[in-house]
Short mmCIF file of C-alpha atoms in Angstrom, two decimals:
data_model
loop_
_atom_site.label_atom_id
_atom_site.label_comp_id
_atom_site.label_asym_id
_atom_site.label_seq_id
_atom_site.Cartn_x
_atom_site.Cartn_y
_atom_site.Cartn_z
CA MET A 6 0.00 0.00 0.00
CA ALA A 7 1.39 3.39 -0.99
CA ILE A 8 1.88 5.86 1.85
CA ALA A 9 0.71 9.40 1.08
CA SER A 10 3.77 11.61 0.62
CA VAL A 11 2.14 14.38 2.69
CA GLN A 12 0.56 13.67 6.05
CA LEU A 13 -0.74 16.07 8.67
CA LEU A 14 -1.02 15.05 12.30
CA GLY A 15 -3.69 17.13 13.99
CA GLU A 16 -7.23 17.57 15.27
CA SER A 17 -9.82 19.90 13.79
CA PRO A 18 -10.57 22.26 16.74
CA SER A 19 -6.91 23.36 16.82
CA PRO A 20 -6.40 26.72 15.10
CA TYR A 21 -2.74 25.76 14.54
CA VAL A 22 -3.78 22.64 12.65
CA ASN A 23 -6.39 24.68 10.71
CA ARG A 24 -3.61 27.10 9.77
CA VAL A 25 -1.66 24.33 8.08
CA GLN A 26 -4.79 22.87 6.43
CA ILE A 27 -5.62 26.29 4.92
CA ALA A 28 -2.06 26.66 3.56
CA LEU A 29 -2.08 23.13 2.07
CA ASN A 30 -5.47 23.72 0.43
CA LEU A 31 -4.32 27.09 -0.93
CA LYS A 32 -1.47 25.31 -2.71
CA SER A 33 -3.79 22.44 -3.80
CA ILE A 34 -1.59 19.90 -2.05
CA GLU A 35 -3.21 16.53 -1.40
CA PHE A 36 -2.55 15.18 2.06
CA GLU A 37 -3.66 12.54 4.51
CA PHE A 38 -5.11 13.90 7.76
CA ILE A 39 -4.10 11.77 10.72
CA GLN A 40 -6.30 12.35 13.76
CA GLU A 41 -4.43 12.96 17.01
CA ASN A 42 -5.83 13.20 20.53
CA PRO A 43 -3.98 16.00 22.39
CA TYR A 44 -4.95 14.40 25.72
CA ASP A 45 -3.57 10.98 24.82
CA LYS A 46 -0.53 11.54 22.62
CA SER A 47 0.28 8.81 20.14
CA GLU A 48 3.62 7.05 19.81
CA ARG A 49 3.73 8.43 16.30
CA LEU A 50 3.45 12.05 17.52
CA LEU A 51 6.12 11.56 20.20
CA LYS A 52 8.42 10.09 17.57
CA VAL A 53 8.04 12.88 14.98
CA ASN A 54 7.94 15.80 17.45
CA PRO A 55 9.95 14.62 20.48
CA VAL A 56 10.92 18.16 21.54
CA GLN A 57 7.50 19.82 21.72
CA LYS A 58 5.24 16.73 21.65
CA LYS A 59 2.58 18.91 19.99
CA ILE A 60 0.37 19.04 16.91
CA PRO A 61 0.44 20.07 14.12
CA VAL A 62 3.21 18.07 12.51
CA LEU A 63 3.52 17.92 8.73
CA ILE A 64 5.32 14.87 7.35
CA HIS A 65 6.60 15.31 3.81
CA ASP A 66 8.33 12.35 2.18
CA GLY A 67 8.94 10.97 5.65
CA LYS A 68 10.49 14.15 7.06
CA PRO A 69 8.62 15.86 9.91
CA ILE A 70 8.19 19.64 10.15
CA CYS A 71 6.84 21.17 13.39
CA GLU A 72 5.32 24.50 14.56
CA SER A 73 2.46 25.89 12.50
CA LEU A 74 4.06 29.12 11.23
CA ILE A 75 7.26 27.27 10.33
CA ILE A 76 5.15 24.68 8.50
CA VAL A 77 3.35 27.43 6.53
CA GLU A 78 6.72 28.91 5.48
CA TYR A 79 7.88 25.40 4.57
CA ILE A 80 4.82 24.84 2.37
CA ASP A 81 5.54 28.11 0.58
CA ASP A 82 9.24 27.17 0.17
CA ALA A 83 8.71 23.56 -0.90
CA TRP A 84 5.83 23.89 -3.39
CA ASN A 85 6.08 26.33 -6.25
CA ASN A 86 2.61 25.56 -7.56
CA GLY A 87 -0.34 27.67 -6.44
CA PRO A 88 -0.28 31.28 -5.25
CA PRO A 89 2.66 32.49 -3.11
CA ILE A 90 1.92 32.70 0.63
CA LEU A 91 4.64 35.08 1.88
CA PRO A 92 4.87 38.54 0.26
CA SER A 93 7.70 38.84 -2.26
CA ASP A 94 9.07 42.17 -0.96
CA PRO A 95 11.60 41.66 1.88
CA HIS A 96 10.13 44.46 4.04
CA ASP A 97 6.57 43.19 3.54
CA ARG A 98 7.78 39.69 4.48
CA ALA A 99 9.37 41.04 7.66
CA LEU A 100 6.16 42.93 8.53
CA ALA A 101 4.06 39.80 7.97
CA ARG A 102 6.38 37.76 10.20
CA PHE A 103 6.36 40.47 12.88
CA TRP A 104 2.57 40.63 13.08
CA ALA A 105 2.18 36.85 12.93
CA ALA A 106 4.51 36.60 15.95
CA TYR A 107 2.53 39.35 17.72
CA ILE A 108 -0.74 37.51 17.08
CA ASP A 109 0.62 34.18 18.37
CA ASN A 110 2.63 35.44 21.32
CA LYS A 111 0.75 38.49 22.57
CA TRP A 112 -2.77 38.79 21.20
CA PHE A 113 -4.39 35.36 20.96
CA PRO A 114 -3.04 34.20 24.36
CA LEU A 115 -5.36 36.86 25.84
CA TYR A 116 -8.35 34.82 24.61
CA ARG A 117 -6.98 31.77 26.39
CA GLU A 118 -6.56 33.81 29.57
CA LEU A 119 -10.09 35.20 29.13
CA ARG A 120 -11.56 31.72 28.83
CA ALA A 121 -9.72 30.64 31.96
CA ALA A 122 -10.46 33.82 33.98
CA SER A 123 -12.55 33.28 37.08
CA THR A 124 -13.35 36.85 38.17
CA GLU A 125 -15.38 39.58 36.48
CA GLU A 126 -12.54 42.06 37.03
CA ALA A 127 -10.01 39.83 35.26
CA ARG A 128 -12.41 39.27 32.38
CA LYS A 129 -13.02 43.01 31.97
CA GLU A 130 -9.31 43.79 31.88
CA LEU A 131 -8.59 41.03 29.37
CA ILE A 132 -11.40 42.16 27.06
CA GLU A 133 -9.92 45.67 27.13
CA ARG A 134 -6.47 44.34 26.24
CA ILE A 135 -7.91 42.25 23.38
CA PHE A 136 -9.53 45.41 21.97
CA GLU A 137 -6.21 47.30 22.28
CA GLY A 138 -4.59 44.49 20.29
CA LEU A 139 -7.31 44.70 17.65
CA VAL A 140 -6.62 48.42 17.22
CA LEU A 141 -2.95 47.55 16.51
CA LEU A 142 -4.03 44.82 14.10
CA GLU A 143 -6.36 47.28 12.34
CA GLU A 144 -3.32 49.54 11.73
CA ALA A 145 -1.36 46.52 10.49
CA PHE A 146 -4.23 45.61 8.17
CA VAL A 147 -4.32 49.11 6.66
CA LYS A 148 -0.53 49.03 6.16
CA CYS A 149 -0.29 45.50 4.72
CA SER A 150 -3.45 45.36 2.59
CA LYS A 151 -2.79 48.71 0.87
CA GLY A 152 -6.48 49.16 0.10
CA LYS A 153 -7.02 45.56 -1.04
CA PRO A 154 -9.42 43.12 0.73
CA PHE A 155 -6.76 40.91 2.38
CA PHE A 156 -3.50 41.36 4.29
CA GLY A 157 -1.93 39.61 1.29
CA GLY A 158 -3.61 41.98 -1.22
CA ASP A 159 -6.19 40.60 -3.66
CA ASN A 160 -5.68 37.08 -2.35
CA ILE A 161 -5.05 35.64 1.09
CA GLY A 162 -1.43 35.25 2.23
CA TYR A 163 0.69 34.49 5.29
CA LEU A 164 -0.88 37.00 7.66
CA ASP A 165 -4.43 36.20 6.55
CA ILE A 166 -3.74 32.57 7.41
CA ALA A 167 -1.91 33.45 10.64
CA LEU A 168 -4.80 35.58 11.97
CA GLY A 169 -7.66 33.93 10.12
CA CYS A 170 -7.12 30.50 11.66
CA TYR A 171 -8.22 31.99 15.01
CA MET A 172 -11.52 33.38 13.71
CA GLY A 173 -13.49 30.27 14.69
CA TRP A 174 -12.38 30.71 18.30
CA VAL A 175 -12.93 34.48 18.20
CA LYS A 176 -16.53 33.88 17.08
CA ALA A 177 -17.01 31.14 19.67
CA THR A 178 -15.79 33.57 22.35
CA GLU A 179 -18.18 36.26 21.08
CA VAL A 180 -21.13 33.85 21.37
CA SER A 181 -20.02 32.45 24.73
CA ILE A 182 -19.53 35.76 26.56
CA GLY A 183 -21.71 38.14 24.53
CA VAL A 184 -19.01 40.58 23.39
CA LYS A 185 -18.52 41.56 19.75
CA PHE A 186 -14.75 41.75 19.13
CA LEU A 187 -14.76 42.38 15.39
CA ASP A 188 -16.72 45.60 15.60
CA GLU A 189 -17.48 47.49 12.40
CA PHE A 190 -17.16 50.84 14.20
CA LYS A 191 -14.04 50.23 16.32
CA THR A 192 -12.00 48.33 13.70
CA PRO A 193 -13.88 48.60 10.40
CA GLY A 194 -11.13 47.26 8.12
CA LEU A 195 -10.58 44.19 10.27
CA ALA A 196 -14.32 43.53 10.68
CA GLU A 197 -14.79 43.56 6.91
CA TRP A 198 -11.67 41.42 6.44
CA ALA A 199 -12.98 38.84 8.94
CA ASP A 200 -16.35 38.65 7.13
CA LYS A 201 -14.59 38.07 3.83
CA PHE A 202 -12.08 35.57 5.22
CA CYS A 203 -14.72 33.52 7.04
CA SER A 204 -16.89 33.29 3.91
CA LEU A 205 -14.05 31.67 1.91
CA ASN A 206 -14.28 27.96 1.24
CA ASP A 207 -10.66 27.74 2.42
CA PHE A 208 -11.96 28.69 5.88
CA LYS A 209 -15.37 27.01 5.92
CA GLU A 210 -14.08 23.62 4.83
CA VAL A 211 -11.47 23.52 7.56
CA VAL A 212 -12.55 25.39 10.71
CA PRO A 213 -15.30 23.70 12.77
CA GLU A 214 -18.71 25.42 13.01
CA THR A 215 -18.96 28.07 15.72
CA GLN A 216 -21.52 26.10 17.74
CA LYS A 217 -19.13 23.13 18.03
CA LEU A 218 -16.37 25.41 19.31
CA VAL A 219 -18.81 27.09 21.74
CA GLU A 220 -19.47 23.67 23.28
CA ILE A 221 -15.72 23.10 23.77
CA TYR A 222 -15.33 26.68 25.07
CA LYS A 223 -17.96 26.09 27.76
CA MET A 224 -16.24 22.91 28.92
CA PHE A 225 -13.10 24.92 29.77
CA GLN A 226 -14.63 28.26 30.77
CA GLY A 227 -13.36 29.56 34.12
CA ARG A 228 -11.26 26.45 34.66
CA GLY A 229 -7.77 27.82 35.04
CA LYS A 230 -5.17 27.49 32.33
CA PRO A 231 -6.61 25.67 29.32
CA ALA A 232 -4.64 23.08 27.35
CA SER A 233 -3.00 24.69 24.35
CA GLY A 234 -4.14 23.48 20.92
CA MET B 203 24.27 65.74 5.87
CA ALA B 204 23.57 62.31 4.39
CA ILE B 205 21.82 59.86 6.69
CA ALA B 206 23.25 56.31 6.62
CA SER B 207 20.79 54.08 4.78
CA VAL B 208 21.21 51.33 7.41
CA GLN B 209 20.97 52.07 11.11
CA LEU B 210 20.86 49.70 14.04
CA LEU B 211 19.36 50.75 17.38
CA GLY B 212 20.89 48.70 20.16
CA GLU B 213 23.37 48.26 22.99
CA SER B 214 26.34 45.93 22.96
CA PRO B 215 25.59 43.59 25.91
CA SER B 216 22.33 42.50 24.24
CA PRO B 217 22.70 39.11 22.50
CA TYR B 218 19.78 40.06 20.24
CA VAL B 219 21.60 43.16 19.06
CA ASN B 220 24.81 41.11 18.63
CA ARG B 221 22.83 38.67 16.50
CA VAL B 222 21.92 41.44 14.06
CA GLN B 223 25.48 42.87 14.10
CA ILE B 224 26.92 39.45 13.20
CA ALA B 225 24.46 39.07 10.31
CA LEU B 226 25.19 42.58 8.98
CA ASN B 227 28.94 41.97 9.18
CA LEU B 228 28.59 38.59 7.47
CA LYS B 229 26.95 40.34 4.50
CA SER B 230 29.51 43.21 4.64
CA ILE B 231 26.74 45.78 5.11
CA GLU B 232 27.87 49.15 6.42
CA PHE B 233 25.63 50.52 9.13
CA GLU B 234 25.42 53.20 11.79
CA PHE B 235 25.14 51.87 15.35
CA ILE B 236 22.83 54.03 17.44
CA GLN B 237 23.30 53.49 21.17
CA GLU B 238 20.09 52.90 23.12
CA ASN B 239 19.62 52.68 26.87
CA PRO B 240 17.10 49.90 27.63
CA TYR B 241 16.35 51.53 31.00
CA ASP B 242 15.56 54.95 29.52
CA LYS B 243 13.97 54.36 26.14
CA SER B 244 14.47 57.06 23.55
CA GLU B 245 11.70 58.80 21.64
CA ARG B 246 13.29 57.37 18.52
CA LEU B 247 12.95 53.79 19.76
CA LEU B 248 9.32 54.30 20.82
CA LYS B 249 8.57 55.73 17.39
CA VAL B 250 10.14 52.93 15.35
CA ASN B 251 9.02 50.03 17.56
CA PRO B 252 5.81 51.23 19.25
CA VAL B 253 4.44 47.70 19.74
CA GLN B 254 7.35 46.05 21.57
CA LYS B 255 9.37 49.13 22.57
CA LYS B 256 12.51 46.95 22.40
CA ILE B 257 15.91 46.79 20.77
CA PRO B 258 17.22 45.73 18.29
CA VAL B 259 15.55 47.72 15.53
CA LEU B 260 17.10 47.85 12.07
CA ILE B 261 16.19 50.86 9.97
CA HIS B 262 16.77 50.39 6.26
CA ASP B 263 16.04 53.33 3.96
CA GLY B 264 13.82 54.76 6.69
CA LYS B 265 11.79 51.57 7.23
CA PRO B 266 12.05 49.90 10.64
CA ILE B 267 12.31 46.12 11.09
CA CYS B 268 11.93 44.63 14.60
CA GLU B 269 12.71 41.31 16.37
CA SER B 270 16.19 39.91 15.97
CA LEU B 271 15.39 36.66 14.11
CA ILE B 272 13.03 38.49 11.75
CA ILE B 273 15.76 41.07 11.14
CA VAL B 274 18.27 38.31 10.32
CA GLU B 275 15.82 36.81 7.78
CA TYR B 276 15.26 40.31 6.39
CA ILE B 277 19.01 40.86 5.94
CA ASP B 278 19.22 37.57 4.05
CA ASP B 279 16.17 38.49 1.89
CA ALA B 280 17.16 42.09 1.18
CA TRP B 281 20.88 41.75 0.39
CA ASN B 282 22.05 39.28 -2.21
CA ASN B 283 25.72 40.05 -1.69
CA GLY B 284 27.74 37.96 0.71
CA PRO B 285 27.10 34.36 1.75
CA PRO B 286 23.50 33.16 2.23
CA ILE B 287 22.36 32.98 5.86
CA LEU B 288 19.36 30.62 5.69
CA PRO B 289 19.94 27.14 4.18
CA SER B 290 18.65 26.81 0.61
CA ASP B 291 16.84 23.49 1.11
CA PRO B 292 13.25 24.01 2.39
CA HIS B 293 13.49 21.25 5.01
CA ASP B 294 16.86 22.51 6.26
CA ARG B 295 15.35 26.02 6.50
CA ALA B 296 12.42 24.69 8.54
CA LEU B 297 14.82 22.82 10.84
CA ALA B 298 16.94 25.95 11.35
CA ARG B 299 13.82 28.01 12.17
CA PHE B 300 12.56 25.33 14.54
CA TRP B 301 15.78 25.17 16.54
CA ALA B 302 16.19 28.95 16.58
CA ALA B 303 12.70 29.23 18.10
CA TYR B 304 13.59 26.50 20.62
CA ILE B 305 16.77 28.33 21.62
CA ASP B 306 14.96 31.68 22.06
CA ASN B 307 11.77 30.44 23.70
CA LYS B 308 12.81 27.41 25.73
CA TRP B 309 16.56 27.09 26.22
CA PHE B 310 18.11 30.52 26.76
CA PRO B 311 15.29 31.72 29.08
CA LEU B 312 16.61 29.07 31.52
CA TYR B 313 19.83 31.11 31.85
CA ARG B 314 17.76 34.18 32.74
CA GLU B 315 15.88 32.15 35.35
CA LEU B 316 19.18 30.79 36.65
CA ARG B 317 20.63 34.27 37.09
CA ALA B 318 17.51 35.36 38.92
CA ALA B 319 17.17 32.21 41.07
CA SER B 320 17.54 32.78 44.79
CA THR B 321 17.69 29.22 46.16
CA GLU B 322 20.26 26.46 45.66
CA GLU B 323 17.50 23.99 44.80
CA ALA B 324 16.13 26.20 42.03
CA ARG B 325 19.64 26.74 40.65
CA LYS B 326 20.34 23.00 40.63
CA GLU B 327 17.13 22.21 38.77
CA LEU B 328 17.73 24.94 36.19
CA ILE B 329 21.30 23.80 35.53
CA GLU B 330 19.95 20.29 34.91
CA ARG B 331 17.35 21.61 32.45
CA ILE B 332 20.01 23.66 30.63
CA PHE B 333 22.09 20.50 30.19
CA GLU B 334 19.03 18.61 28.90
CA GLY B 335 18.57 21.41 26.34
CA LEU B 336 22.23 21.17 25.34
CA VAL B 337 21.81 17.44 24.66
CA LEU B 338 18.95 18.29 22.27
CA LEU B 339 21.08 21.01 20.66
CA GLU B 340 23.95 18.54 20.24
CA GLU B 341 21.57 16.27 18.27
CA ALA B 342 20.44 19.28 16.22
CA PHE B 343 24.09 20.15 15.55
CA VAL B 344 24.89 16.66 14.30
CA LYS B 345 21.80 16.73 12.04
CA CYS B 346 22.29 20.24 10.65
CA SER B 347 26.08 20.36 10.28
CA LYS B 348 26.33 16.98 8.49
CA GLY B 349 29.93 16.55 9.62
CA LYS B 350 30.96 20.14 8.82
CA PRO B 351 32.23 22.60 11.50
CA PHE B 352 29.11 24.81 11.67
CA PHE B 353 25.33 24.37 11.77
CA GLY B 354 25.39 26.09 8.37
CA GLY B 355 28.07 23.71 7.00
CA ASP B 356 31.50 25.06 6.07
CA ASN B 357 30.43 28.59 6.96
CA ILE B 358 28.23 30.07 9.67
CA GLY B 359 24.52 30.48 8.91
CA TYR B 360 21.19 31.24 10.57
CA LEU B 361 21.43 28.75 13.43
CA ASP B 362 25.07 29.55 14.14
CA ILE B 363 24.06 33.19 14.54
CA ALA B 364 20.89 32.34 16.51
CA LEU B 365 22.77 30.23 19.07
CA GLY B 366 26.19 31.86 18.80
CA CYS B 367 24.97 35.30 19.89
CA TYR B 368 24.33 33.85 23.35
CA MET B 369 27.84 32.45 23.81
CA GLY B 370 29.10 35.57 25.58
CA TRP B 371 26.41 35.16 28.23
CA VAL B 372 26.92 31.40 28.44
CA LYS B 373 30.62 32.00 29.19
CA ALA B 374 29.81 34.76 31.67
CA THR B 375 27.44 32.35 33.45
CA GLU B 376 30.13 29.66 33.52
CA VAL B 377 32.59 32.06 35.15
CA SER B 378 30.01 33.49 37.57
CA ILE B 379 28.68 30.20 38.95
CA GLY B 380 31.59 27.83 38.24
CA VAL B 381 29.74 25.36 35.97
CA LYS B 382 31.05 24.33 32.53
CA PHE B 383 28.06 24.14 30.19
CA LEU B 384 29.87 23.47 26.94
CA ASP B 385 31.46 20.27 28.09
CA GLU B 386 33.65 18.36 25.66
CA PHE B 387 32.50 15.02 27.10
CA LYS B 388 28.75 15.63 27.45
CA THR B 389 28.23 17.50 24.16
CA PRO B 390 31.46 17.20 22.17
CA GLY B 391 30.14 18.53 18.85
CA LEU B 392 28.65 21.60 20.44
CA ALA B 393 31.72 22.28 22.59
CA GLU B 394 33.95 22.22 19.51
CA TRP B 395 31.45 24.34 17.58
CA ALA B 396 31.41 26.95 20.38
CA ASP B 397 35.23 27.14 20.43
CA LYS B 398 35.28 27.68 16.66
CA PHE B 399 32.42 30.19 16.67
CA CYS B 400 33.86 32.27 19.51
CA SER B 401 37.25 32.47 17.80
CA LEU B 402 35.75 34.06 14.67
CA ASN B 403 36.28 37.78 14.16
CA ASP B 404 32.52 37.99 13.46
CA PHE B 405 32.00 37.08 17.12
CA LYS B 406 34.99 38.76 18.78
CA GLU B 407 34.39 42.14 17.18
CA VAL B 408 30.78 42.26 18.32
CA VAL B 409 30.22 40.42 21.60
CA PRO B 410 31.64 42.14 24.73
CA GLU B 411 34.49 40.43 26.59
CA THR B 412 33.42 37.80 29.10
CA GLN B 413 34.71 39.79 32.09
CA LYS B 414 32.47 42.75 31.19
CA LEU B 415 29.43 40.47 30.98
CA VAL B 416 30.40 38.83 34.30
CA GLU B 417 30.23 42.27 35.94
CA ILE B 418 26.73 42.83 34.57
CA TYR B 419 25.77 39.27 35.56
CA LYS B 420 26.77 39.90 39.16
CA MET B 421 24.71 43.09 39.32
CA PHE B 422 21.55 41.08 38.58
CA GLN B 423 22.40 37.75 40.21
CA GLY B 424 19.67 36.47 42.55
CA ARG B 425 17.60 39.60 42.03
CA GLY B 426 14.33 38.21 40.68
CA LYS B 427 13.39 38.51 37.05
CA PRO B 428 16.12 40.29 35.09
CA ALA B 429 15.35 42.83 32.39
CA SER B 430 15.35 41.21 28.95
CA GLY B 431 18.02 42.37 26.53
#
């Protein structure tokens, strides 16, 4: 039996796995999705990612690649077919990498903290900090998109994928706590971008429906530090 | 008066600033070094890096680029002269990025914690974890260098710069607490690599002498969380 040359170890509620799925679909790369349970890690996962022991892992011709943003860059480097993911201009590339790191390390972790928060005061402060982050991301959107619908211009690119993969969880948080984060008055460019991104097949075919994520959200709400995806 | 087209905002004891200096020197790029005081941030710094408010910042033709690893990738993307910094093979690039992220996010922070630790028990545990990290980095060295003297092969590359910029602080820690981290028996490949890397002019011209770093080390030793460089 032939083994698929591209395999992705993951599980569908993980935004980091969704990120890789979106990039693979954008490049029209066929792959085998191998279901992993983050609460009962397989021997296979521990073998291909012994350092982090985390999904997603992409296996290409038997070689594992770990960490979602690194995998997205790898996909762009390794496959010339399909649209480019990273911008071609060196400064635009650096900007995209900077904001992707900001989103992963500073902004989205606030949603995790919010879900885990157990006091009203903590929740209020975190919501405020999320909105401050969105104002920065609105500025980044204006700078990167240059009047076009996506961070990447006319088509989605690295930063669209980096931020867009979280939109399922942003919506689930909105429903769960009754706060609209992507507000058309506070951050109009970003709100319009999110509408457009979430209506793409690239998104809808990969990210679970909001109601399914809301159910997961409620299981962890107020319960201390959640497991990372 | 003409303004230099490349400026670097930094201060010399910062390994992140050294990282950028090494990459600029490797590509023979002339630049103006603008001294910053991390404890009294200049208006200029706040203007060019309003999100992180941190050094290093590279300014190229008036455009700022932030975060040391992103700057190193930018230097490789923007200047074709001089040797390449990132490996050319996509999988080798992904590996280099993976280990650079591991070094920055998991391994070197242990040295910061060690410097700040106030009990013997905490110090002992941290030293053990640093050695565990070095064993992983030894494996990475063997894989990446493929029998050559550097991670990048015959010449230094991305991962040499990413890890090598910390060698001044690793040596200062060795002197300050009397523990040899780069041990020729425990991690022979890495110990030999470090000797070679630290004897390069690229390193010696940029990284402050160990004794100067030891003095700074002692100022912060046991004093809670140190300021990040």
